[in-house]
Structure formats: structure tokens, C-alpha cells
GROMACS .gro file of C-alpha atoms in nm:
model
  388
    1MET     CA    1  -1.636   4.272   0.202
    2THR     CA    2  -1.381   4.383   0.463
    3LEU     CA    3  -1.107   4.208   0.658
    4THR     CA    4  -1.192   4.332   1.006
    5GLY     CA    5  -0.925   4.255   1.264
    6VAL     CA    6  -0.675   4.123   1.010
    7GLU     CA    7  -0.349   4.313   0.973
    8GLY     CA    8  -0.016   4.304   0.793
    9ALA     CA    9   0.076   4.032   0.546
   10ARG     CA   10  -0.235   3.829   0.631
   11SER     CA   11  -0.451   4.125   0.535
   12GLU     CA   12  -0.269   4.145   0.203
   13LEU     CA   13  -0.322   3.772   0.154
   14GLY     CA   14  -0.692   3.808   0.228
   15ARG     CA   15  -0.734   4.092  -0.019
   16SER     CA   16  -0.554   3.892  -0.285
   17LEU     CA   17  -0.772   3.588  -0.225
   18LEU     CA   18  -1.085   3.804  -0.244
   19GLU     CA   19  -0.974   3.974  -0.566
   20ARG     CA   20  -0.895   3.640  -0.729
   21LYS     CA   21  -1.232   3.503  -0.609
   22HIS     CA   22  -1.074   3.220  -0.411
   23LEU     CA   23  -1.209   3.348  -0.080
   24SER     CA   24  -1.587   3.387  -0.076
   25ALA     CA   25  -1.794   3.603   0.160
   26ASP     CA   26  -1.923   3.307   0.361
   27TRP     CA   27  -1.567   3.193   0.443
   28LEU     CA   28  -1.434   3.541   0.521
   29PRO     CA   29  -1.510   3.523   0.897
   30ALA     CA   30  -1.322   3.193   0.926
   31PHE     CA   31  -1.024   3.335   0.739
   32ALA     CA   32  -1.018   3.637   0.971
   33ALA     CA   33  -1.049   3.431   1.290
   34VAL     CA   34  -0.821   3.136   1.214
   35PRO     CA   35  -0.467   3.221   1.095
   36ARG     CA   36  -0.265   2.952   0.919
   37SER     CA   37   0.036   3.050   1.130
   38ALA     CA   38  -0.130   2.904   1.441
   39PHE     CA   39  -0.116   2.558   1.284
   40LEU     CA   40   0.242   2.545   1.157
   41PRO     CA   41   0.542   2.391   1.336
   42ASP     CA   42   0.858   2.589   1.411
   43VAL     CA   43   1.050   2.435   1.122
   44VAL     CA   44   0.880   2.448   0.782
   45TRP     CA   45   0.984   2.409   0.419
   46PRO     CA   46   0.793   2.661   0.206
   47PHE     CA   47   0.797   2.641  -0.170
   48ASP     CA   48   0.953   2.964  -0.289
   49MET     CA   49   0.744   3.070  -0.589
   50ASP     CA   50   1.019   3.300  -0.720
   51THR     CA   51   1.306   3.050  -0.721
   52GLY     CA   52   1.107   2.726  -0.759
   53ALA     CA   53   1.292   2.578  -0.462
   54THR     CA   54   1.187   2.440  -0.125
   55VAL     CA   55   1.365   2.625   0.153
   56ALA     CA   56   1.399   2.547   0.525
   57VAL     CA   57   1.286   2.817   0.767
   58ASP     CA   58   1.304   2.794   1.148
   59ARG     CA   59   1.081   3.036   1.337
   60ARG     CA   60   1.328   3.045   1.627
   61ASP     CA   61   1.606   3.174   1.400
   62GLU     CA   62   1.413   3.374   1.139
   63PRO     CA   63   1.076   3.473   1.289
   64ASP     CA   64   0.999   3.744   1.034
   65LEU     CA   65   1.078   3.523   0.735
   66TRP     CA   66   0.879   3.237   0.891
   67SER     CA   67   0.578   3.467   0.938
   68SER     CA   68   0.602   3.601   0.584
   69TYR     CA   69   0.576   3.250   0.444
   70ALA     CA   70   0.296   3.155   0.685
   71ASP     CA   71   0.091   3.447   0.552
   72ALA     CA   72   0.178   3.394   0.186
   73ASP     CA   73  -0.009   3.200  -0.080
   74VAL     CA   74   0.251   2.924  -0.101
   75PRO     CA   75   0.244   2.554  -0.009
   76ILE     CA   76   0.451   2.461   0.296
   77VAL     CA   77   0.597   2.115   0.360
   78THR     CA   78   0.573   2.016   0.727
   79GLN     CA   79   0.695   1.655   0.715
   80TRP     CA   80   0.934   1.444   0.505
   81ASP     CA   81   0.949   1.067   0.456
   82ASP     CA   82   0.653   0.992   0.685
   83GLY     CA   83   0.838   1.147   0.978
   84VAL     CA   84   1.138   0.914   0.966
   85GLY     CA   85   1.448   1.108   1.068
   86GLU     CA   86   1.484   1.481   1.124
   87GLY     CA   87   1.523   1.768   0.883
   88ARG     CA   88   1.463   1.759   0.511
   89GLY     CA   89   1.426   1.415   0.359
   90SER     CA   90   1.358   1.281   0.013
   91VAL     CA   91   0.978   1.283  -0.022
   92PRO     CA   92   0.737   1.540   0.127
   93THR     CA   93   0.460   1.355   0.313
   94SER     CA   94   0.260   1.624   0.494
   95SER     CA   95   0.204   1.989   0.422
   96ALA     CA   96  -0.004   2.303   0.456
   97SER     CA   97  -0.169   2.370   0.122
   98MET     CA   98  -0.177   2.707  -0.049
   99PRO     CA   99  -0.448   2.923   0.108
  100SER     CA  100  -0.597   2.985  -0.236
  101VAL     CA  101  -0.642   2.610  -0.283
  102VAL     CA  102  -0.779   2.565   0.070
  103PHE     CA  103  -1.052   2.824   0.022
  104ARG     CA  104  -1.132   2.716  -0.334
  105MET     CA  105  -1.201   2.369  -0.198
  106LEU     CA  106  -1.400   2.492   0.101
  107SER     CA  107  -1.616   2.702  -0.128
  108ALA     CA  108  -1.667   2.408  -0.364
  109LEU     CA  109  -1.774   2.192  -0.068
  110GLU     CA  110  -2.100   2.393  -0.049
  111VAL     CA  111  -2.153   2.353   0.326
  112GLU     CA  112  -2.457   2.486   0.507
  113ALA     CA  113  -2.534   2.544   0.874
  114GLY     CA  114  -2.586   2.212   1.051
  115HIS     CA  115  -2.391   2.007   0.801
  116ARG     CA  116  -2.167   1.734   0.938
  117VAL     CA  117  -1.829   1.705   0.764
  118LEU     CA  118  -1.576   1.424   0.752
  119GLU     CA  119  -1.228   1.540   0.658
  120ILE     CA  120  -0.973   1.292   0.521
  121GLY     CA  121  -0.621   1.410   0.601
  122THR     CA  122  -0.596   1.635   0.906
  123GLY     CA  123  -0.242   1.752   0.836
  124THR     CA  124  -0.166   2.067   1.032
  125GLY     CA  125  -0.527   2.101   1.141
  126TRP     CA  126  -0.587   2.439   0.973
  127ASN     CA  127  -0.854   2.312   0.732
  128SER     CA  128  -1.033   2.135   1.017
  129ALA     CA  129  -1.018   2.455   1.222
  130LEU     CA  130  -1.175   2.659   0.943
  131LEU     CA  131  -1.456   2.404   0.914
  132ALA     CA  132  -1.507   2.397   1.289
  133HIS     CA  133  -1.526   2.777   1.306
  134ARG     CA  134  -1.793   2.777   1.034
  135LEU     CA  135  -1.996   2.473   1.139
  136GLY     CA  136  -1.913   2.413   1.506
  137VAL     CA  137  -1.669   2.163   1.654
  138GLU     CA  138  -1.944   1.907   1.706
  139ASN     CA  139  -1.996   1.884   1.331
  140VAL     CA  140  -1.637   1.818   1.218
  141VAL     CA  141  -1.455   1.484   1.229
  142SER     CA  142  -1.106   1.453   1.081
  143ILE     CA  143  -0.894   1.146   1.009
  144GLU     CA  144  -0.514   1.146   0.996
  145ILE     CA  145  -0.313   0.831   0.925
  146ASP     CA  146   0.004   0.954   1.101
  147PRO     CA  147  -0.036   0.943   1.482
  148CYS     CA  148   0.229   1.210   1.543
  149VAL     CA  149   0.073   1.446   1.290
  150ALA     CA  150  -0.269   1.379   1.445
  151ASP     CA  151  -0.141   1.455   1.797
  152ALA     CA  152   0.014   1.784   1.689
  153ALA     CA  153  -0.305   1.887   1.510
  154ARG     CA  154  -0.514   1.807   1.818
  155ASP     CA  155  -0.293   2.029   2.032
  156ARG     CA  156  -0.319   2.321   1.789
  157LEU     CA  157  -0.695   2.282   1.749
  158ALA     CA  158  -0.746   2.262   2.125
  159ALA     CA  159  -0.536   2.577   2.176
  160ARG     CA  160  -0.780   2.764   1.949
  161GLN     CA  161  -1.086   2.594   2.107
  162LEU     CA  162  -1.165   2.438   1.768
  163LEU     CA  163  -1.102   2.072   1.845
  164GLY     CA  164  -1.365   1.833   1.718
  165ARG     CA  165  -1.276   1.466   1.676
  166VAL     CA  166  -0.938   1.381   1.523
  167LEU     CA  167  -0.896   1.010   1.459
  168ALA     CA  168  -0.555   0.853   1.398
  169ARG     CA  169  -0.613   0.587   1.134
  170ASP     CA  170  -0.639   0.524   0.761
  171GLY     CA  171  -0.885   0.765   0.605
  172GLU     CA  172  -0.958   0.527   0.317
  173ASP     CA  173  -1.166   0.326   0.563
  174GLY     CA  174  -1.398   0.619   0.626
  175GLU     CA  175  -1.580   0.662   0.956
  176GLU     CA  176  -1.885   0.437   0.963
  177MET     CA  177  -1.948   0.483   1.336
  178GLY     CA  178  -2.008   0.856   1.293
  179ALA     CA  179  -2.195   0.834   0.962
  180PRO     CA  180  -2.393   0.964   0.787
  181TYR     CA  181  -2.206   1.277   0.688
  182ASP     CA  182  -2.336   1.555   0.467
  183ARG     CA  183  -1.995   1.627   0.322
  184ILE     CA  184  -1.660   1.452   0.285
  185ILE     CA  185  -1.353   1.654   0.192
  186ALA     CA  186  -1.016   1.495   0.123
  187THR     CA  187  -0.695   1.694   0.157
  188ALA     CA  188  -0.490   1.412   0.007
  189GLY     CA  189  -0.514   1.289  -0.350
  190VAL     CA  190  -0.658   0.955  -0.461
  191ARG     CA  191  -0.655   0.747  -0.774
  192GLN     CA  192  -0.947   0.533  -0.661
  193VAL     CA  193  -1.232   0.683  -0.460
  194PRO     CA  194  -1.283   0.448  -0.161
  195ARG     CA  195  -1.625   0.285  -0.152
  196ALA     CA  196  -1.637   0.351   0.222
  197TRP     CA  197  -1.673   0.722   0.152
  198LEU     CA  198  -1.990   0.664  -0.049
  199ARG     CA  199  -2.123   0.449   0.235
  200ASP     CA  200  -2.055   0.729   0.484
  201ALA     CA  201  -2.217   1.013   0.286
  202PRO     CA  202  -2.544   0.888   0.134
  203GLY     CA  203  -2.716   1.176  -0.041
  204GLY     CA  204  -2.416   1.399   0.031
  205VAL     CA  205  -2.114   1.540  -0.147
  206ILE     CA  206  -1.756   1.415  -0.172
  207LEU     CA  207  -1.489   1.665  -0.273
  208VAL     CA  208  -1.155   1.504  -0.353
  209PRO     CA  209  -0.836   1.563  -0.555
  210TRP     CA  210  -0.836   1.276  -0.804
  211GLY     CA  211  -0.561   1.183  -1.045
  212THR     CA  212  -0.426   0.911  -1.268
  213HIS     CA  213  -0.091   0.734  -1.249
  214LEU     CA  214   0.052   0.952  -1.528
  215GLY     CA  215   0.194   1.198  -1.274
  216ASN     CA  216   0.148   1.381  -0.945
  217GLY     CA  217  -0.111   1.626  -1.076
  218ASP     CA  218  -0.474   1.592  -0.974
  219ALA     CA  219  -0.808   1.738  -1.069
  220LEU     CA  220  -1.061   1.841  -0.808
  221VAL     CA  221  -1.387   1.650  -0.850
  222ARG     CA  222  -1.717   1.710  -0.672
  223LEU     CA  223  -1.918   1.389  -0.650
  224ARG     CA  224  -2.283   1.381  -0.552
  225VAL     CA  225  -2.363   1.056  -0.377
  226SER     CA  226  -2.688   0.868  -0.441
  227GLU     CA  227  -2.938   0.846  -0.156
  228ASP     CA  228  -2.855   0.479  -0.099
  229GLY     CA  229  -2.478   0.539  -0.103
  230GLY     CA  230  -2.438   0.299  -0.392
  231SER     CA  231  -2.289   0.540  -0.645
  232ALA     CA  232  -2.151   0.890  -0.688
  233GLU     CA  233  -2.102   1.113  -0.987
  234GLY     CA  234  -1.978   1.460  -1.072
  235ARG     CA  235  -1.764   1.682  -1.288
  236PHE     CA  236  -1.405   1.788  -1.246
  237LEU     CA  237  -1.361   2.147  -1.131
  238GLY     CA  238  -1.000   2.217  -1.224
  239PRO     CA  239  -0.639   2.118  -1.163
  240VAL     CA  240  -0.475   2.085  -0.821
  241GLU     CA  241  -0.180   1.887  -0.686
  242PHE     CA  242  -0.181   1.696  -0.358
  243MET     CA  243   0.024   1.432  -0.186
  244LYS     CA  244  -0.150   1.098  -0.229
  245VAL     CA  245  -0.304   0.892   0.049
  246ARG     CA  246  -0.043   0.642   0.163
  247GLY     CA  247  -0.225   0.341   0.025
  248GLN     CA  248  -0.240   0.493  -0.325
  249ARG     CA  249   0.108   0.626  -0.383
  250SER     CA  250   0.276   0.564  -0.717
  251PRO     CA  251   0.400   0.207  -0.772
  252PHE     CA  252   0.665   0.327  -1.018
  253ALA     CA  253   0.979   0.120  -0.958
  254GLY     CA  254   1.232   0.364  -1.104
  255HIS     CA  255   1.383   0.428  -1.446
  256ASP     CA  256   1.675   0.185  -1.413
  257VAL     CA  257   1.439  -0.108  -1.355
  258TYR     CA  258   1.282  -0.044  -1.695
  259VAL     CA  259   1.578   0.077  -1.898
  260PRO     CA  260   1.895  -0.075  -1.749
  261ASP     CA  261   2.088  -0.065  -2.076
  262GLY     CA  262   1.962   0.248  -2.249
  263VAL     CA  263   1.751   0.255  -2.563
  264ALA     CA  264   1.961   0.002  -2.757
  265GLY     CA  265   1.742  -0.277  -2.888
  266ALA     CA  266   1.416  -0.082  -2.862
  267ALA     CA  267   1.192  -0.028  -3.163
  268ARG     CA  268   1.275   0.310  -3.319
  269SER     CA  269   1.044   0.541  -3.511
  270THR     CA  270   0.958   0.911  -3.547
  271THR     CA  271   0.656   1.125  -3.469
  272ALA     CA  272   0.524   1.460  -3.588
  273VAL     CA  273   0.373   1.529  -3.245
  274THR     CA  274   0.543   1.835  -3.101
  275GLU     CA  275   0.655   1.901  -2.746
  276GLU     CA  276   0.388   2.172  -2.712
  277GLN     CA  277   0.116   1.934  -2.834
  278LEU     CA  278   0.218   1.673  -2.579
  279LEU     CA  279   0.295   1.885  -2.275
  280GLY     CA  280   0.109   2.212  -2.327
  281GLY     CA  281   0.215   2.524  -2.145
  282ASP     CA  282   0.249   2.377  -1.795
  283ARG     CA  283   0.212   2.058  -1.591
  284PHE     CA  284  -0.162   2.121  -1.552
  285ALA     CA  285  -0.231   2.135  -1.927
  286ALA     CA  286  -0.561   1.969  -2.012
  287GLN     CA  287  -0.409   1.729  -2.264
  288ARG     CA  288  -0.194   1.575  -1.991
  289PHE     CA  289  -0.509   1.506  -1.791
  290ALA     CA  290  -0.680   1.356  -2.095
  291VAL     CA  291  -0.383   1.132  -2.174
  292GLY     CA  292  -0.379   1.008  -1.816
  293LEU     CA  293  -0.747   0.916  -1.840
  294MET     CA  294  -0.708   0.721  -2.161
  295VAL     CA  295  -0.366   0.559  -2.118
  296ARG     CA  296  -0.416   0.350  -1.807
  297ASN     CA  297  -0.146   0.230  -1.568
  298CYS     CA  298   0.121   0.448  -1.721
  299TYR     CA  299   0.369   0.681  -1.551
  300GLN     CA  300   0.532   0.977  -1.726
  301GLN     CA  301   0.857   1.157  -1.653
  302VAL     CA  302   0.951   1.482  -1.826
  303ALA     CA  303   1.327   1.535  -1.817
  304ASP     CA  304   1.501   1.871  -1.810
  305ARG     CA  305   1.603   2.023  -2.140
  306ARG     CA  306   1.973   1.986  -2.214
  307GLY     CA  307   2.151   2.104  -2.524
  308GLY     CA  308   1.821   2.177  -2.695
  309ALA     CA  309   1.692   1.822  -2.633
  310ARG     CA  310   1.422   1.702  -2.396
  311PRO     CA  311   1.326   1.335  -2.350
  312VAL     CA  312   0.983   1.240  -2.219
  313TRP     CA  313   0.954   0.888  -2.079
  314PHE     CA  314   0.653   0.660  -2.031
  315TYR     CA  315   0.654   0.346  -1.815
  316GLY     CA  316   0.391   0.072  -1.796
  317LEU     CA  317   0.293  -0.004  -1.438
  318THR     CA  318   0.163  -0.357  -1.499
  319ASP     CA  319   0.470  -0.479  -1.690
  320ARG     CA  320   0.809  -0.342  -1.794
  321SER     CA  321   0.699  -0.172  -2.115
  322TRP     CA  322   0.846   0.171  -2.175
  323ALA     CA  323   0.869   0.442  -2.437
  324CYS     CA  324   1.074   0.755  -2.488
  325VAL     CA  325   1.012   1.048  -2.722
  326MET     CA  326   1.308   1.282  -2.777
  327PHE     CA  327   1.221   1.638  -2.874
  328GLN     CA  328   1.503   1.846  -3.022
  329GLU     CA  329   1.497   2.212  -3.113
  330GLY     CA  330   1.502   2.279  -3.484
  331ARG     CA  331   1.378   1.933  -3.585
  332ALA     CA  332   1.036   1.881  -3.736
  333GLU     CA  333   1.004   1.525  -3.606
  334ALA     CA  334   1.094   1.364  -3.276
  335VAL     CA  335   1.259   1.025  -3.238
  336VAL     CA  336   1.061   0.759  -3.050
  337TRP     CA  337   1.185   0.439  -2.885
  338GLN     CA  338   0.943   0.174  -2.754
  339SER     CA  339   1.003  -0.154  -2.576
  340GLY     CA  340   0.786  -0.422  -2.420
  341HIS     CA  341   0.441  -0.570  -2.472
  342ARG     CA  342   0.266  -0.232  -2.478
  343ARG     CA  343   0.347   0.031  -2.737
  344LEU     CA  344   0.304   0.316  -2.492
  345TRP     CA  345   0.388   0.598  -2.729
  346ASP     CA  346   0.132   0.471  -2.977
  347GLU     CA  347  -0.127   0.477  -2.697
  348VAL     CA  348  -0.028   0.831  -2.599
  349ALA     CA  349  -0.037   0.956  -2.959
  350THR     CA  350  -0.382   0.802  -3.006
  351ALA     CA  351  -0.506   0.971  -2.689
  352LEU     CA  352  -0.372   1.309  -2.803
  353ALA     CA  353  -0.539   1.271  -3.143
  354TRP     CA  354  -0.868   1.187  -2.971
  355TRP     CA  355  -0.837   1.492  -2.744
  356ARG     CA  356  -0.779   1.725  -3.037
  357ALA     CA  357  -1.067   1.572  -3.235
  358ALA     CA  358  -1.296   1.624  -2.934
  359GLY     CA  359  -1.227   1.997  -2.944
  360GLU     CA  360  -0.941   2.003  -2.693
  361PRO     CA  361  -1.174   1.984  -2.392
  362GLY     CA  362  -1.071   2.135  -2.060
  363TYR     CA  363  -1.116   1.981  -1.716
  364GLY     CA  364  -1.476   2.096  -1.678
  365ARG     CA  365  -1.603   1.879  -1.963
  366PHE     CA  366  -1.478   1.562  -1.792
  367GLY     CA  367  -1.654   1.380  -1.512
  368LEU     CA  368  -1.627   1.071  -1.295
  369THR     CA  369  -1.875   0.803  -1.189
  370VAL     CA  370  -1.801   0.573  -0.896
  371THR     CA  371  -1.995   0.254  -0.823
  372ALA     CA  372  -1.935  -0.073  -0.644
  373GLN     CA  373  -1.799  -0.208  -0.973
  374GLY     CA  374  -1.530   0.059  -1.009
  375GLN     CA  375  -1.477   0.402  -1.166
  376ARG     CA  376  -1.554   0.541  -1.507
  377ALA     CA  377  -1.445   0.876  -1.644
  378TRP     CA  378  -1.650   1.047  -1.912
  379LEU     CA  379  -1.656   1.342  -2.147
  380ASP     CA  380  -1.980   1.535  -2.205
  381ARG     CA  381  -2.183   1.242  -2.082
  382PRO     CA  382  -2.363   1.052  -2.225
  383ALA     CA  383  -2.131   1.076  -2.526
  384GLY     CA  384  -1.901   0.806  -2.392
  385SER     CA  385  -1.701   0.682  -2.096
  386TRP     CA  386  -1.409   0.457  -2.015
  387GLU     CA  387  -1.265   0.278  -1.713
  388VAL     CA  388  -0.993   0.451  -1.513
   0.00000   0.00000   0.00000
């Protein structure tokens, strides 16, 4: 496979994606024809993979640096705080995903010539452009909840002659007027798969980043929808991380609401669970995903390590229950504090024990079923399932 007509840093990116098997042969022409740089605004906030920081780059002041980030495998924030104010804000609310993630998802979508695709979350428009190049503009409909983001994406798509339909409204409602669709792809994370998407893709496929309330991490799931649109089911493909659709953002009220006076008065105990057993090697460790599935309506915060100590907090989202486990270097046991109706650490410890007893399963052994009655996650079905 060759990258005909692609030069410079984008050629290097393409070769890297091919070598890592993120970019497949059937998506190579779209990669070559549709550069991500054509869909980015002048001011962007790339995530610097070396420093772990988000930096501001203005094309008008630093064109070479801007281009290097545009053609790099890094995520790029393009909007803060739903567009309120100018410059960097507090919460990133729109972005251009890493190219490796974009092409992994497009490959997993399993499109074929003639397929009609509904995209949830237009963002910059690059993903829609890649789909339109592959399938034709008449076969791609995209929904973006932010009118300003939608307008900008339309302009960029039109400039490349890749403009299909871009609708400015809530993607959770689907697009019944244009249904049925063969494929639905979401570029924003959900915690509940909207029933409207099943209605709009009977017999089709839904590809969506899905996560629990435990944190911001997601897992990509490919759901095959029944012919009547009444249910969908599929396995998780691996970890990703996306901004959530606006209607499903975290309801966490903040630490001080739960713990205004510190840990005084909370029930105190110890645990032999280690930091490594709880957190694994990174934020995408499989045990974190498993805990999120089993400990419902719970939010976790992992604090920075200071003086050899690291607290990990858990907060109940349906009441004001909380728990904290304090790991300290050189100590065989960690101190635990728990308060409220739920004993959240006990729930977490039970989930970890279950995960280990099940053979420490990775993402691919888990799956999700969606029906009109709700969602159920499962492991190695039909061994068992539970509501999520």
C-alpha cells in the first residue's frame, strides 16, 4: 500500500497508521484525499503527548507548529465550555480526535458501497468528509448539537465538495425522517445508547464509545441491531476516550459537596488491595472498566501522588455516599474511609475480586445488549449479565 500524493508530515502519519494497522487499505484513498488540516480552525489546543499538557497554537502566528500538530497523531481541542467566551476555558467541549482513533473506528464500522451512514457529532467535519469521500455525499448525514460548530463544519465540507446533510440539533434524537440507515457512528461518548438510534438503523450497525459514570474513559462497542429495530447487541472492541453527548455528561457535584469536613466521622478500616490491583498500569486498565460496570452510579477520582501517598475517591451519584482509599508507599495495607448509605469501597473491592476470579478479562470478553427496557452488560454470554 502506498501513500500517493501525500507528502511531508502527513505522509509520515500515514505510514505510522499503516504500520500500526489503524489505517486499512480501503480507507487509504480517503486519508490521502482528505487532510485533517482542512477541517481545523486557526486557533487549536493540541494535547502534547511529550509533556502531557494542552497547548494553544494559532496558525497565523505559528503556521509550521500548527501544521505539525494537524498532521500528528494527537487529539486537538477546538472548543471550550460549549463556545462561551473566547480562548481556553475550563472544559473541552469539541475536538478533532486522534487520527489513529478516527480510522480505527471507521474500519470497525464495516461500511460497504451504497451504505447510508448517520453520524452523531459532526465536530470539525473531518470524519464526515472521510465518510463522504468513501460513500458519496448523498449517503452521509451528520448531526451536531452546537449550531456554530455545525455551521463551521458545513463551510469546510462545502469547500472540499464533500458536504452532505449537516443537521444542527441533538443527536440523541436520531434522524427518523432520513431513516433507515445502514450504519450509525457516534463521535461523542454515551452512557445510555438512545433508543432512537435502534429505530433508525434496523438490521444495521451502531458503533459508539460507551462508558460508565466511573470516569471519562469509554470502550468502543459495535452493536448489531435486530431487523425490527427493537434490540441491539455486540461486544466491546477496546478502550477509547471521548467527550460525552451534552445530555449525558457527568452529574458529579464536586468533592466539597460530599466531603465538606474531611474524613472525620467516617467509618475507618484497612484493605489489602494494592494500588496496582485497583488502578492497573494506566487509565484504560481493564479492571477499571469492570469496576465501572459492576459498581453503578459511582464516580471515581484518582488524586496525584504526594509524599508517597495517593488517595482514590469514590462518590455515589444517587446520594451523598463516599469512600476514600489511601495508598502509601511502603505500607502493606491501605486505609479506607467510608460514609453514607452505600459502602462504596466494599462494592469496589467485591467487583475487583469478581474480576480476578473471572480470569481478569479484557474488554473483548465484555458485551452490551440494548432493548426498550434498558441496557445490560455481560461477560462471555450467556454466563451472566447485569444492568448498567
